[in-house]
Every structure is written in structure tokens, then in C-alpha cells.
Amino acid sequence: EDKVVQSPLSLVVHEGDTVTLNCSYEVTNFRSLLWYKQEKKAPTFLFMLTSSGIEKKSGRLSSILDKKELFSILNITATQTGDSAIYLCAVTLDSWGKLQFGAGTQVVVTP
Amino acid sequence: DAGITQSPRHKVTETGTPVTLRCHQTENHRYMYWYRQDPGHGLRLIHYSYGVKDTDKGEVSDGYSVSRSKTEDFLLTLESATSSQTSVYFCAISRQGAGNEQFFGPGTRLTVL
């Protein structure tokens, strides 16, 4: 059974802190790993990772994939209250684009 | 904005009634997906489509059917709604084909009483 596990399930940090979110996976066929941010609406795309060790960056967010150890991390530096959201990790399972999502990590950034 | 709309945005219905949710895209993408989102489960794939009249089941397809008679529309039908189908439903498209990032519509909040 394909499985994507995110940790922690939730965390509370202060503005300016650095946050590290984890996503581990056990799937039969791996094609890519994706990160999404979800505020009180639809998920919005952050990153897609296909190769190990290559960091993707967008502003204060960065992500990296380890295909040997089967996990990815998402880092958020200098957090702001606008970073408060659920962060979702998903793995593409096949050529049809089917995604297996983790349960998400709820991040709350306090002023 | 990925050019995806969903209708209705909110619906309250009673157990046993049929319900159809619509996903409409304006960008002529081949791949479309329906997910449901429930607390503690992330998003789970219900059905997907890889072209007109080409659909297949996802992880949680029981109690749901889909149709795609036009490229731009992907319909999700609950034949006889149950309280366990109370959820938020998201439609998604893949811009560059299967295996690439998916972009989501605004969602439909469905409550089955």
C-alpha cells in the first residue's frame, strides 16, 4: 500500500523562526514529490522535486529530496504570519498523474 | 489562477439524494482529477480523466461516478448521497500532462444531512 507520512502534524512558532517540515514516503512507483500550501481555500503549488540532492528555492522557502532515504523536507526561514497554513506533501504514483497525499502539517506563526 | 471553476461552491443536501458537482476549465487540458479532503486525511483521489470519455477510479471511488463528455467539463456524481460523503471536493488539472504539478479549483463544500 502506498503511503505518504508528514511530520509533525502541527506546530506553533514565533515570527522569525525557521521551520522544517518532513515528508517520508513508501510507494511502489515514484515519479515526483510535490509540496503545496493550503490556507482557507484550495492548495497552491510550491515545488515539484524529481531528483535527489537538488534544492529548489522560492524566496524564504526551500525544499530538497532524498530518494535513497525516501523523504523530503520543506524549510521556511524567517517565518511570517502569512506563512500560517497547512503544508501538504504529495507523491506522483504513475504516468496518469495520480497523487498520494500526506495528511498535512498545520503551521501557525504567532506575532 | 489556473482557469478552473467549480459549481456549486456550497451545497447542503439530504441522505439518499443524487448530487452532481461540476468542474469547468478554460485551458483545454487533457488531465482532470477529483479529490475529497477530510480532516486528518489530506486529499484523496476519487476519479480522474485523461481525455473525453476516458476516466478511471482513484483511491476512494465507491459511491461516486464521473463523466467527461467535453474537454472542459468533468462532472462528479454522488448517486445516493450519504453522510460519510460530507466533505470538501476539489477538482484539479494538470497543465503539462500526467506526472506534473496539478492546479486546484476553489473547492465545493458539500454537507449531507
PDB file of C-alpha atoms in Angstrom:
ATOM      1  CA  GLU A   1       0.000   0.000   0.000  1.00  0.00           C
ATOM      2  CA  ASP A   2       1.347   3.405  -0.992  1.00  0.00           C
ATOM      3  CA  LYS A   3       1.951   5.689   1.941  1.00  0.00           C
ATOM      4  CA  VAL A   4       2.995   9.315   2.465  1.00  0.00           C
ATOM      5  CA  VAL A   5       3.611  10.456   6.028  1.00  0.00           C
ATOM      6  CA  GLN A   6       4.162  14.033   7.131  1.00  0.00           C
ATOM      7  CA  SER A   7       5.585  15.204  10.410  1.00  0.00           C
ATOM      8  CA  PRO A   8       4.947  16.953  12.633  1.00  0.00           C
ATOM      9  CA  LEU A   9       1.165  17.104  12.309  1.00  0.00           C
ATOM     10  CA  SER A  10       1.175  20.616  13.675  1.00  0.00           C
ATOM     11  CA  LEU A  11       3.480  23.201  15.147  1.00  0.00           C
ATOM     12  CA  VAL A  12       3.411  26.718  16.505  1.00  0.00           C
ATOM     13  CA  VAL A  13       6.366  29.055  16.001  1.00  0.00           C
ATOM     14  CA  HIS A  14       7.134  32.729  16.516  1.00  0.00           C
ATOM     15  CA  GLU A  15       7.690  35.143  13.694  1.00  0.00           C
ATOM     16  CA  GLY A  16      11.295  34.989  12.553  1.00  0.00           C
ATOM     17  CA  ASP A  17      11.794  31.339  13.465  1.00  0.00           C
ATOM     18  CA  THR A  18      12.871  28.696  10.961  1.00  0.00           C
ATOM     19  CA  VAL A  19      10.539  25.771  10.297  1.00  0.00           C
ATOM     20  CA  THR A  20      11.443  22.355   8.908  1.00  0.00           C
ATOM     21  CA  LEU A  21       8.666  20.077   7.686  1.00  0.00           C
ATOM     22  CA  ASN A  22       9.193  16.414   6.876  1.00  0.00           C
ATOM     23  CA  CYS A  23       7.619  14.124   4.317  1.00  0.00           C
ATOM     24  CA  SER A  24       8.508  10.444   4.048  1.00  0.00           C
ATOM     25  CA  TYR A  25       7.072   8.039   1.518  1.00  0.00           C
ATOM     26  CA  GLU A  26       6.770   4.377   0.682  1.00  0.00           C
ATOM     27  CA  VAL A  27       5.333   3.904  -2.783  1.00  0.00           C
ATOM     28  CA  THR A  28       5.573   1.257  -5.469  1.00  0.00           C
ATOM     29  CA  ASN A  29       6.459   3.673  -8.255  1.00  0.00           C
ATOM     30  CA  PHE A  30       7.901   7.104  -7.588  1.00  0.00           C
ATOM     31  CA  ARG A  31       7.803   9.791 -10.251  1.00  0.00           C
ATOM     32  CA  SER A  32       7.932  13.061  -8.331  1.00  0.00           C
ATOM     33  CA  LEU A  33       7.211  14.703  -4.994  1.00  0.00           C
ATOM     34  CA  LEU A  34       5.208  17.889  -4.701  1.00  0.00           C
ATOM     35  CA  TRP A  35       4.662  20.438  -1.947  1.00  0.00           C
ATOM     36  CA  TYR A  36       1.531  22.555  -1.642  1.00  0.00           C
ATOM     37  CA  LYS A  37       0.454  25.333   0.698  1.00  0.00           C
ATOM     38  CA  GLN A  38      -3.178  25.472   1.766  1.00  0.00           C
ATOM     39  CA  GLU A  39      -4.718  28.420   3.518  1.00  0.00           C
ATOM     40  CA  LYS A  40      -8.501  28.539   3.937  1.00  0.00           C
ATOM     41  CA  LYS A  41      -9.029  27.619   0.308  1.00  0.00           C
ATOM     42  CA  ALA A  42      -7.543  25.457  -2.448  1.00  0.00           C
ATOM     43  CA  PRO A  43      -3.980  24.129  -2.241  1.00  0.00           C
ATOM     44  CA  THR A  44      -1.445  26.219  -4.118  1.00  0.00           C
ATOM     45  CA  PHE A  45       1.592  24.656  -5.727  1.00  0.00           C
ATOM     46  CA  LEU A  46       5.017  25.320  -4.200  1.00  0.00           C
ATOM     47  CA  PHE A  47       7.587  22.853  -5.555  1.00  0.00           C
ATOM     48  CA  MET A  48       7.997  19.695  -7.577  1.00  0.00           C
ATOM     49  CA  LEU A  49      11.055  17.544  -6.917  1.00  0.00           C
ATOM     50  CA  THR A  50      12.249  14.684  -9.063  1.00  0.00           C
ATOM     51  CA  SER A  51      15.998  14.406  -8.405  1.00  0.00           C
ATOM     52  CA  SER A  52      17.837  13.758  -5.166  1.00  0.00           C
ATOM     53  CA  GLY A  53      20.004  16.439  -3.633  1.00  0.00           C
ATOM     54  CA  ILE A  54      18.917  19.349  -5.802  1.00  0.00           C
ATOM     55  CA  GLU A  55      17.480  22.116  -3.686  1.00  0.00           C
ATOM     56  CA  LYS A  56      14.583  24.129  -5.008  1.00  0.00           C
ATOM     57  CA  LYS A  57      14.132  27.639  -3.639  1.00  0.00           C
ATOM     58  CA  SER A  58      11.486  30.292  -3.785  1.00  0.00           C
ATOM     59  CA  GLY A  59      12.089  33.262  -1.556  1.00  0.00           C
ATOM     60  CA  ARG A  60      12.186  32.060   2.042  1.00  0.00           C
ATOM     61  CA  LEU A  61      11.011  28.561   1.135  1.00  0.00           C
ATOM     62  CA  SER A  62      13.260  25.741   0.019  1.00  0.00           C
ATOM     63  CA  SER A  63      12.903  22.015  -0.429  1.00  0.00           C
ATOM     64  CA  ILE A  64      15.087  19.021  -1.106  1.00  0.00           C
ATOM     65  CA  LEU A  65      14.501  15.362  -1.902  1.00  0.00           C
ATOM     66  CA  ASP A  66      16.416  12.260  -0.778  1.00  0.00           C
ATOM     67  CA  LYS A  67      15.372   9.345  -2.976  1.00  0.00           C
ATOM     68  CA  LYS A  68      17.674   6.911  -1.189  1.00  0.00           C
ATOM     69  CA  GLU A  69      16.150   7.552   2.243  1.00  0.00           C
ATOM     70  CA  LEU A  70      12.702   8.260   0.750  1.00  0.00           C
ATOM     71  CA  PHE A  71      11.966  11.636   2.240  1.00  0.00           C
ATOM     72  CA  SER A  72      11.775  15.328   1.524  1.00  0.00           C
ATOM     73  CA  ILE A  73      11.996  18.402   3.718  1.00  0.00           C
ATOM     74  CA  LEU A  74      10.458  21.827   3.292  1.00  0.00           C
ATOM     75  CA  ASN A  75      12.194  24.705   5.042  1.00  0.00           C
ATOM     76  CA  ILE A  76      10.726  28.088   5.767  1.00  0.00           C
ATOM     77  CA  THR A  77      13.157  30.697   7.078  1.00  0.00           C
ATOM     78  CA  ALA A  78      12.341  33.988   8.804  1.00  0.00           C
ATOM     79  CA  THR A  79       8.713  32.940   9.160  1.00  0.00           C
ATOM     80  CA  GLN A  80       5.916  35.481   8.879  1.00  0.00           C
ATOM     81  CA  THR A  81       2.296  35.297   9.984  1.00  0.00           C
ATOM     82  CA  GLY A  82       1.359  34.870   6.325  1.00  0.00           C
ATOM     83  CA  ASP A  83       3.151  31.526   6.363  1.00  0.00           C
ATOM     84  CA  SER A  84       0.436  30.137   8.636  1.00  0.00           C
ATOM     85  CA  ALA A  85      -1.188  27.364   6.622  1.00  0.00           C
ATOM     86  CA  ILE A  86      -1.411  23.640   6.100  1.00  0.00           C
ATOM     87  CA  TYR A  87       1.518  22.321   4.089  1.00  0.00           C
ATOM     88  CA  LEU A  88       0.759  19.251   2.019  1.00  0.00           C
ATOM     89  CA  CYS A  89       3.190  16.781   0.532  1.00  0.00           C
ATOM     90  CA  ALA A  90       2.181  14.502  -2.352  1.00  0.00           C
ATOM     91  CA  VAL A  91       3.871  11.823  -4.427  1.00  0.00           C
ATOM     92  CA  THR A  92       3.073  11.164  -8.090  1.00  0.00           C
ATOM     93  CA  LEU A  93       2.408   7.441  -8.398  1.00  0.00           C
ATOM     94  CA  ASP A  94       2.138   6.795 -12.114  1.00  0.00           C
ATOM     95  CA  SER A  95       2.054   8.190 -15.632  1.00  0.00           C
ATOM     96  CA  TRP A  96      -1.587   9.238 -15.175  1.00  0.00           C
ATOM     97  CA  GLY A  97      -0.517  11.752 -12.575  1.00  0.00           C
ATOM     98  CA  LYS A  98      -2.285  10.139  -9.650  1.00  0.00           C
ATOM     99  CA  LEU A  99      -1.201  11.813  -6.420  1.00  0.00           C
ATOM    100  CA  GLN A 100      -0.939  10.244  -2.958  1.00  0.00           C
ATOM    101  CA  PHE A 101      -1.126  12.975  -0.341  1.00  0.00           C
ATOM    102  CA  GLY A 102       0.089  13.055   3.219  1.00  0.00           C
ATOM    103  CA  ALA A 103      -2.242  14.301   5.950  1.00  0.00           C
ATOM    104  CA  GLY A 104      -0.506  17.673   6.024  1.00  0.00           C
ATOM    105  CA  THR A 105       1.325  19.761   8.616  1.00  0.00           C
ATOM    106  CA  GLN A 106      -0.521  22.681  10.204  1.00  0.00           C
ATOM    107  CA  VAL A 107       1.859  25.573  10.786  1.00  0.00           C
ATOM    108  CA  VAL A 108       0.842  28.504  12.970  1.00  0.00           C
ATOM    109  CA  VAL A 109       3.144  31.524  13.097  1.00  0.00           C
ATOM    110  CA  THR A 110       2.447  33.851  16.013  1.00  0.00           C
ATOM    111  CA  PRO A 111       3.450  37.546  16.055  1.00  0.00           C
TER     112      PRO A 111
ATOM    113  CA  ASP B   1      -5.480  31.287 -11.379  1.00  0.00           C
ATOM    114  CA  ALA B   2      -5.487  28.044 -13.349  1.00  0.00           C
ATOM    115  CA  GLY B   3      -8.770  28.781 -15.134  1.00  0.00           C
ATOM    116  CA  ILE B   4     -10.730  26.254 -13.073  1.00  0.00           C
ATOM    117  CA  THR B   5     -14.175  26.867 -11.660  1.00  0.00           C
ATOM    118  CA  GLN B   6     -16.329  24.579  -9.576  1.00  0.00           C
ATOM    119  CA  SER B   7     -20.063  24.702  -9.041  1.00  0.00           C
ATOM    120  CA  PRO B   8     -21.816  24.843  -6.759  1.00  0.00           C
ATOM    121  CA  ARG B   9     -19.378  26.230  -4.187  1.00  0.00           C
ATOM    122  CA  HIS B  10     -21.578  25.154  -1.290  1.00  0.00           C
ATOM    123  CA  LYS B  11     -24.363  22.604  -1.126  1.00  0.00           C
ATOM    124  CA  VAL B  12     -26.475  21.093   1.618  1.00  0.00           C
ATOM    125  CA  THR B  13     -28.463  18.021   0.706  1.00  0.00           C
ATOM    126  CA  GLU B  14     -30.229  15.115   2.338  1.00  0.00           C
ATOM    127  CA  THR B  15     -29.200  11.497   2.588  1.00  0.00           C
ATOM    128  CA  GLY B  16     -30.302   9.481  -0.418  1.00  0.00           C
ATOM    129  CA  THR B  17     -30.500  12.324  -2.914  1.00  0.00           C
ATOM    130  CA  PRO B  18     -28.336  12.450  -6.036  1.00  0.00           C
ATOM    131  CA  VAL B  19     -25.794  15.251  -6.276  1.00  0.00           C
ATOM    132  CA  THR B  20     -23.695  16.417  -9.217  1.00  0.00           C
ATOM    133  CA  LEU B  21     -20.661  18.649  -8.867  1.00  0.00           C
ATOM    134  CA  ARG B  22     -19.192  20.379 -11.877  1.00  0.00           C
ATOM    135  CA  CYS B  23     -15.617  21.248 -12.682  1.00  0.00           C
ATOM    136  CA  HIS B  24     -15.005  23.566 -15.631  1.00  0.00           C
ATOM    137  CA  GLN B  25     -11.648  24.517 -17.120  1.00  0.00           C
ATOM    138  CA  THR B  26     -10.924  27.121 -19.759  1.00  0.00           C
ATOM    139  CA  GLU B  27      -7.465  25.972 -20.857  1.00  0.00           C
ATOM    140  CA  ASN B  28      -8.190  22.735 -22.744  1.00  0.00           C
ATOM    141  CA  HIS B  29      -6.095  20.441 -20.510  1.00  0.00           C
ATOM    142  CA  ARG B  30      -6.338  16.727 -21.044  1.00  0.00           C
ATOM    143  CA  TYR B  31      -5.929  15.523 -17.434  1.00  0.00           C
ATOM    144  CA  MET B  32      -8.503  16.303 -14.753  1.00  0.00           C
ATOM    145  CA  TYR B  33      -8.940  14.922 -11.237  1.00  0.00           C
ATOM    146  CA  TRP B  34     -11.484  14.890  -8.425  1.00  0.00           C
ATOM    147  CA  TYR B  35     -10.332  14.789  -4.793  1.00  0.00           C
ATOM    148  CA  ARG B  36     -12.049  14.945  -1.455  1.00  0.00           C
ATOM    149  CA  GLN B  37     -10.479  16.480   1.618  1.00  0.00           C
ATOM    150  CA  ASP B  38     -11.323  15.439   5.146  1.00  0.00           C
ATOM    151  CA  PRO B  39      -9.599  16.326   8.422  1.00  0.00           C
ATOM    152  CA  GLY B  40      -6.652  14.032   9.097  1.00  0.00           C
ATOM    153  CA  HIS B  41      -6.635  12.563   5.592  1.00  0.00           C
ATOM    154  CA  GLY B  42      -5.127  15.193   3.347  1.00  0.00           C
ATOM    155  CA  LEU B  43      -6.593  14.910  -0.146  1.00  0.00           C
ATOM    156  CA  ARG B  44      -7.730  11.580  -1.553  1.00  0.00           C
ATOM    157  CA  LEU B  45      -8.261  10.873  -5.243  1.00  0.00           C
ATOM    158  CA  ILE B  46     -11.804   9.870  -6.217  1.00  0.00           C
ATOM    159  CA  HIS B  47     -11.665   9.643 -10.013  1.00  0.00           C
ATOM    160  CA  TYR B  48      -9.560  11.043 -12.796  1.00  0.00           C
ATOM    161  CA  SER B  49      -9.821  11.599 -16.531  1.00  0.00           C
ATOM    162  CA  TYR B  50      -7.224  11.517 -19.269  1.00  0.00           C
ATOM    163  CA  GLY B  51      -9.483  12.663 -22.081  1.00  0.00           C
ATOM    164  CA  VAL B  52     -13.045  12.922 -23.302  1.00  0.00           C
ATOM    165  CA  LYS B  53     -14.909   9.793 -22.225  1.00  0.00           C
ATOM    166  CA  ASP B  54     -11.695   8.389 -20.681  1.00  0.00           C
ATOM    167  CA  THR B  55     -11.978   8.075 -16.927  1.00  0.00           C
ATOM    168  CA  ASP B  56     -10.733   5.766 -14.207  1.00  0.00           C
ATOM    169  CA  LYS B  57     -11.099   5.159 -10.485  1.00  0.00           C
ATOM    170  CA  GLY B  58      -8.954   6.549  -7.743  1.00  0.00           C
ATOM    171  CA  GLU B  59      -8.403   5.557  -4.153  1.00  0.00           C
ATOM    172  CA  VAL B  60     -11.908   6.319  -2.806  1.00  0.00           C
ATOM    173  CA  SER B  61     -14.263   5.843  -5.750  1.00  0.00           C
ATOM    174  CA  ASP B  62     -17.062   3.849  -4.066  1.00  0.00           C
ATOM    175  CA  GLY B  63     -20.343   5.762  -4.211  1.00  0.00           C
ATOM    176  CA  TYR B  64     -19.099   8.158  -6.905  1.00  0.00           C
ATOM    177  CA  SER B  65     -19.283   8.248 -10.680  1.00  0.00           C
ATOM    178  CA  VAL B  66     -17.856  10.705 -13.184  1.00  0.00           C
ATOM    179  CA  SER B  67     -18.421  11.790 -16.737  1.00  0.00           C
ATOM    180  CA  ARG B  68     -16.449  13.799 -19.229  1.00  0.00           C
ATOM    181  CA  SER B  69     -18.330  14.488 -22.461  1.00  0.00           C
ATOM    182  CA  LYS B  70     -16.371  17.656 -23.263  1.00  0.00           C
ATOM    183  CA  THR B  71     -12.725  18.530 -22.632  1.00  0.00           C
ATOM    184  CA  GLU B  72     -13.663  21.482 -20.455  1.00  0.00           C
ATOM    185  CA  ASP B  73     -16.130  19.782 -18.109  1.00  0.00           C
ATOM    186  CA  PHE B  74     -15.606  16.984 -15.593  1.00  0.00           C
ATOM    187  CA  LEU B  75     -18.682  16.022 -13.573  1.00  0.00           C
ATOM    188  CA  LEU B  76     -18.696  14.155 -10.268  1.00  0.00           C
ATOM    189  CA  THR B  77     -21.958  12.461  -9.267  1.00  0.00           C
ATOM    190  CA  LEU B  78     -22.955  11.044  -5.920  1.00  0.00           C
ATOM    191  CA  GLU B  79     -25.696   8.627  -6.943  1.00  0.00           C
ATOM    192  CA  SER B  80     -27.262   8.487  -3.472  1.00  0.00           C
ATOM    193  CA  ALA B  81     -25.540  10.807  -1.041  1.00  0.00           C
ATOM    194  CA  THR B  82     -24.583   9.553   2.426  1.00  0.00           C
ATOM    195  CA  SER B  83     -23.404  11.451   5.483  1.00  0.00           C
ATOM    196  CA  SER B  84     -19.924   9.952   5.018  1.00  0.00           C
ATOM    197  CA  GLN B  85     -19.672  11.926   1.782  1.00  0.00           C
ATOM    198  CA  THR B  86     -19.828  15.213   3.651  1.00  0.00           C
ATOM    199  CA  SER B  87     -16.531  16.752   2.624  1.00  0.00           C
ATOM    200  CA  VAL B  88     -14.772  19.430   0.624  1.00  0.00           C
ATOM    201  CA  TYR B  89     -14.358  18.405  -3.001  1.00  0.00           C
ATOM    202  CA  PHE B  90     -11.551  19.754  -5.152  1.00  0.00           C
ATOM    203  CA  CYS B  91     -11.091  19.452  -8.865  1.00  0.00           C
ATOM    204  CA  ALA B  92      -7.586  19.675 -10.319  1.00  0.00           C
ATOM    205  CA  ILE B  93      -5.976  19.880 -13.721  1.00  0.00           C
ATOM    206  CA  SER B  94      -2.515  19.012 -14.870  1.00  0.00           C
ATOM    207  CA  ARG B  95      -1.208  21.648 -17.234  1.00  0.00           C
ATOM    208  CA  GLN B  96       1.649  19.759 -18.736  1.00  0.00           C
ATOM    209  CA  GLY B  97       0.249  16.281 -18.745  1.00  0.00           C
ATOM    210  CA  ALA B  98       0.320  13.460 -16.287  1.00  0.00           C
ATOM    211  CA  GLY B  99       3.175  13.346 -13.840  1.00  0.00           C
ATOM    212  CA  ASN B 100       3.435  17.076 -13.478  1.00  0.00           C
ATOM    213  CA  GLU B 101       2.138  19.573 -10.986  1.00  0.00           C
ATOM    214  CA  GLN B 102      -1.596  19.803 -10.545  1.00  0.00           C
ATOM    215  CA  PHE B 103      -3.535  23.005 -10.020  1.00  0.00           C
ATOM    216  CA  PHE B 104      -6.682  23.068  -7.983  1.00  0.00           C
ATOM    217  CA  GLY B 105     -10.077  24.660  -8.313  1.00  0.00           C
ATOM    218  CA  PRO B 106     -11.658  26.627  -5.446  1.00  0.00           C
ATOM    219  CA  GLY B 107     -13.492  23.635  -3.978  1.00  0.00           C
ATOM    220  CA  THR B 108     -17.087  22.689  -3.196  1.00  0.00           C
ATOM    221  CA  ARG B 109     -18.187  22.231   0.393  1.00  0.00           C
ATOM    222  CA  LEU B 110     -20.844  19.512   0.486  1.00  0.00           C
ATOM    223  CA  THR B 111     -22.901  18.706   3.563  1.00  0.00           C
ATOM    224  CA  VAL B 112     -25.125  15.638   3.575  1.00  0.00           C
ATOM    225  CA  LEU B 113     -27.683  15.671   6.379  1.00  0.00           C
TER     226      LEU B 113
END
